[in-house]
XYZ file of C-alpha atoms in Angstrom:
220
model
C -92.454 243.156 91.963
C -92.556 239.352 92.267
C -89.794 237.426 93.986
C -88.718 235.702 90.774
C -88.600 239.043 88.973
C -86.364 240.359 91.743
C -84.068 237.343 91.426
C -83.835 237.851 87.664
C -82.977 241.514 88.204
C -80.258 240.685 90.733
C -78.816 238.061 88.399
C -78.572 240.620 85.598
C -77.229 243.312 87.907
C -74.057 241.434 88.923
C -72.298 241.507 85.504
C -73.402 245.113 84.987
C -71.710 246.221 88.214
C -68.616 244.175 87.402
C -68.423 245.636 83.896
C -68.838 249.166 85.231
C -66.114 248.508 87.794
C -63.752 247.273 85.087
C -64.486 250.279 82.870
C -63.797 252.671 85.746
C -60.713 250.692 86.695
C -59.276 250.784 83.200
C -60.020 254.505 82.923
C -58.311 255.286 86.237
C -55.675 252.550 85.984
C -52.633 254.892 85.642
C -53.724 256.652 88.849
C -54.790 253.658 90.940
C -52.722 252.551 93.898
C -51.535 248.954 93.831
C -54.230 247.470 96.082
C -56.979 248.901 93.884
C -55.390 247.385 90.799
C -55.711 244.076 92.595
C -59.386 244.840 93.171
C -59.672 245.401 89.434
C -58.176 241.961 88.817
C -60.690 240.419 91.201
C -63.595 242.034 89.365
C -62.182 240.682 86.109
C -62.045 237.157 87.543
C -65.622 237.493 88.783
C -66.931 238.791 85.456
C -65.221 236.148 83.309
C -66.433 233.260 85.475
C -69.923 234.795 85.698
C -70.275 235.049 81.922
C -68.705 231.633 81.308
C -71.017 229.961 83.838
C -74.066 231.540 82.195
C -73.066 230.220 78.780
C -72.288 226.777 80.186
C -75.603 226.667 82.025
C -77.529 227.679 78.904
C -75.707 225.305 76.553
C -75.101 222.267 78.766
C -77.539 222.733 81.634
C -74.728 222.357 84.163
C -72.273 225.024 85.300
C -71.039 223.458 88.546
C -67.454 223.400 87.311
C -67.381 227.196 87.269
C -68.326 227.341 90.943
C -65.363 225.077 91.650
C -62.970 227.005 89.397
C -64.090 230.341 90.831
C -63.579 229.035 94.364
C -59.980 228.167 93.474
C -59.298 231.505 91.775
C -60.879 233.425 94.647
C -58.792 231.503 97.172
C -55.545 232.175 95.281
C -56.431 235.835 94.792
C -57.146 236.574 98.448
C -54.139 234.558 99.563
C -51.920 236.778 97.395
C -53.858 239.915 98.381
C -53.466 239.321 102.104
C -49.814 238.398 101.751
C -48.982 241.561 99.808
C -51.146 244.219 101.443
C -52.097 242.949 104.878
C -49.203 240.865 106.172
C -46.414 242.020 103.851
C -44.834 238.574 103.827
C -45.570 234.886 103.458
C -46.872 233.075 106.502
C -46.213 229.366 106.599
C -49.638 228.506 108.008
C -51.392 230.544 105.321
C -49.307 228.975 102.557
C -50.043 225.480 103.872
C -53.763 226.193 104.273
C -54.000 227.664 100.781
C -52.012 224.822 99.216
C -54.068 222.161 100.977
C -57.354 223.804 100.016
C -56.185 224.276 96.416
C -55.269 220.591 96.106
C -58.683 219.571 97.408
C -60.497 221.971 95.069
C -58.533 220.599 92.106
C -59.621 217.113 93.141
C -63.226 218.311 92.930
C -62.643 219.314 89.305
C -61.605 215.719 88.599
C -64.498 214.229 90.567
C -66.987 216.444 88.761
C -66.370 214.494 85.558
C -66.727 211.132 87.295
C -70.233 211.498 88.735
C -73.574 213.056 87.854
C -74.420 216.578 89.130
C -76.937 215.032 91.560
C -74.232 212.820 93.084
C -71.543 215.489 93.207
C -70.602 216.770 96.669
C -69.218 220.319 96.339
C -67.281 221.740 99.258
C -64.905 224.009 97.329
C -66.714 227.282 98.031
C -67.125 226.407 101.701
C -63.442 225.538 102.033
C -62.310 228.612 100.090
C -64.445 230.930 102.231
C -63.199 229.240 105.399
C -59.496 229.681 104.547
C -59.979 233.317 103.496
C -61.941 233.971 106.681
C -59.110 232.504 108.765
C -56.633 234.891 107.123
C -58.963 237.835 107.758
C -59.407 236.922 111.424
C -55.660 236.364 111.783
C -55.041 239.876 110.470
C -57.677 241.281 112.828
C -55.858 239.848 115.837
C -52.563 241.171 114.489
C -53.716 244.778 114.100
C -55.167 244.790 117.614
C -51.583 244.566 118.857
C -50.442 247.582 116.828
C -50.526 251.204 117.921
C -51.050 252.527 114.392
C -53.656 250.963 112.145
C -54.279 251.651 108.464
C -58.000 252.602 108.445
C -58.439 251.407 104.856
C -57.037 247.950 105.584
C -59.203 247.681 108.685
C -62.263 248.607 106.624
C -61.486 246.094 103.874
C -60.729 243.350 106.355
C -64.021 243.987 108.160
C -65.933 243.790 104.875
C -64.206 240.524 103.964
C -64.927 239.035 107.383
C -68.623 239.845 107.021
C -68.851 238.616 103.422
C -66.983 235.346 103.847
C -68.619 234.590 107.198
C -72.069 234.847 105.656
C -70.882 233.045 102.521
C -69.528 230.206 104.647
C -72.830 229.894 106.494
C -74.780 229.834 103.239
C -72.571 227.303 101.477
C -72.342 224.820 104.342
C -75.660 223.207 103.284
C -74.936 223.486 99.541
C -75.040 219.715 99.030
C -78.505 219.619 100.561
C -79.634 222.336 98.163
C -78.937 220.223 95.084
C -81.981 218.044 95.714
C -84.403 220.459 97.402
C -87.419 222.084 95.678
C -86.648 224.820 93.154
C -88.553 227.460 95.142
C -86.238 226.979 98.134
C -83.166 227.288 95.915
C -84.423 230.614 94.584
C -84.634 232.097 98.079
C -81.152 230.830 98.903
C -79.553 232.233 95.758
C -81.402 235.535 96.050
C -79.863 236.238 99.458
C -76.422 235.142 98.281
C -76.727 237.220 95.105
C -77.682 240.286 97.111
C -74.671 239.814 99.377
C -72.360 239.372 96.385
C -73.741 242.443 94.625
C -73.129 244.498 97.760
C -69.492 243.334 97.761
C -69.077 244.183 94.067
C -70.639 247.601 94.625
C -68.325 248.280 97.559
C -65.244 247.402 95.483
C -66.497 249.498 92.553
C -66.934 252.542 94.807
C -63.476 252.051 96.324
C -61.874 251.893 92.863
C -63.730 255.025 91.774
C -62.856 256.960 94.946
C -59.163 256.091 94.783
C -58.885 256.664 91.042
C -60.582 260.057 91.079
C -58.658 261.194 94.163
C -55.260 260.150 92.818
C -56.045 261.712 89.444
C -56.817 265.062 91.078
C -53.683 264.896 93.240
C -51.388 264.228 90.294
C -52.893 267.009 88.231
C -52.763 269.430 91.135
C-alpha cells in the first residue's frame, strides 16, 4: 500500500469511527454514566466539524476556519469536562486561561477574513492543546496527593496528556507547514491523523464498555 493510499484511508476512517461511536452512544445513552455522555458530545463535535471542513475544502478550497472553530470548541469542552469530572469545581486559573485562550481564538476567526490563507498565522490549535495540557498536568499533581485515586480518571487523564502533548508538538510548526512542499505536509498530517484516530477509537471503546456494562447491571 502506497503512503498516499494510507493517508486517504486514514482520512476516511476518522468519520467512520466517529459515526460508529455516536451510534453506540445513542443506543446505550439511557445506560451511560454522565462522563461518557460527555464523551458522546465530544465525538459529535468532532464529526460535525470534520464533515463541515471537508465540504468547505471541496467547495472553497480553504477550510482553515474549521480548524480554528474546532480548537475553540475543543478548548471549551475539555475545560467543562475537567471542571465537572476531574476537579469538581471551578478553578480561577483554569477559568482565566480558558477565557484568555478563547478570546485569542475568536480574534483568529476575525483575522482569517482579513488576510489570505498563505499570510494567516494560526496558533489556535497550539494554544488550545497547551491550555488543556496544563489542566491535565494540574490534575495529575493533585491526584498524587490523594490516598484514593479513581483509576478511570487517571487513565483518561494519562491519555489526554499523551494526546495533547504530541498534538502540541506537531502544531507548533503549523505556520511553517503552510508553505512547505505538499509531500512533507502529507507525512505530517498522516501522523496526526493516526494519533487522532487512536483517540477516537479509545473513546469509542470506553463508551461501548460503559454502556454494555451498565445495561447488564440494570437488567440484572
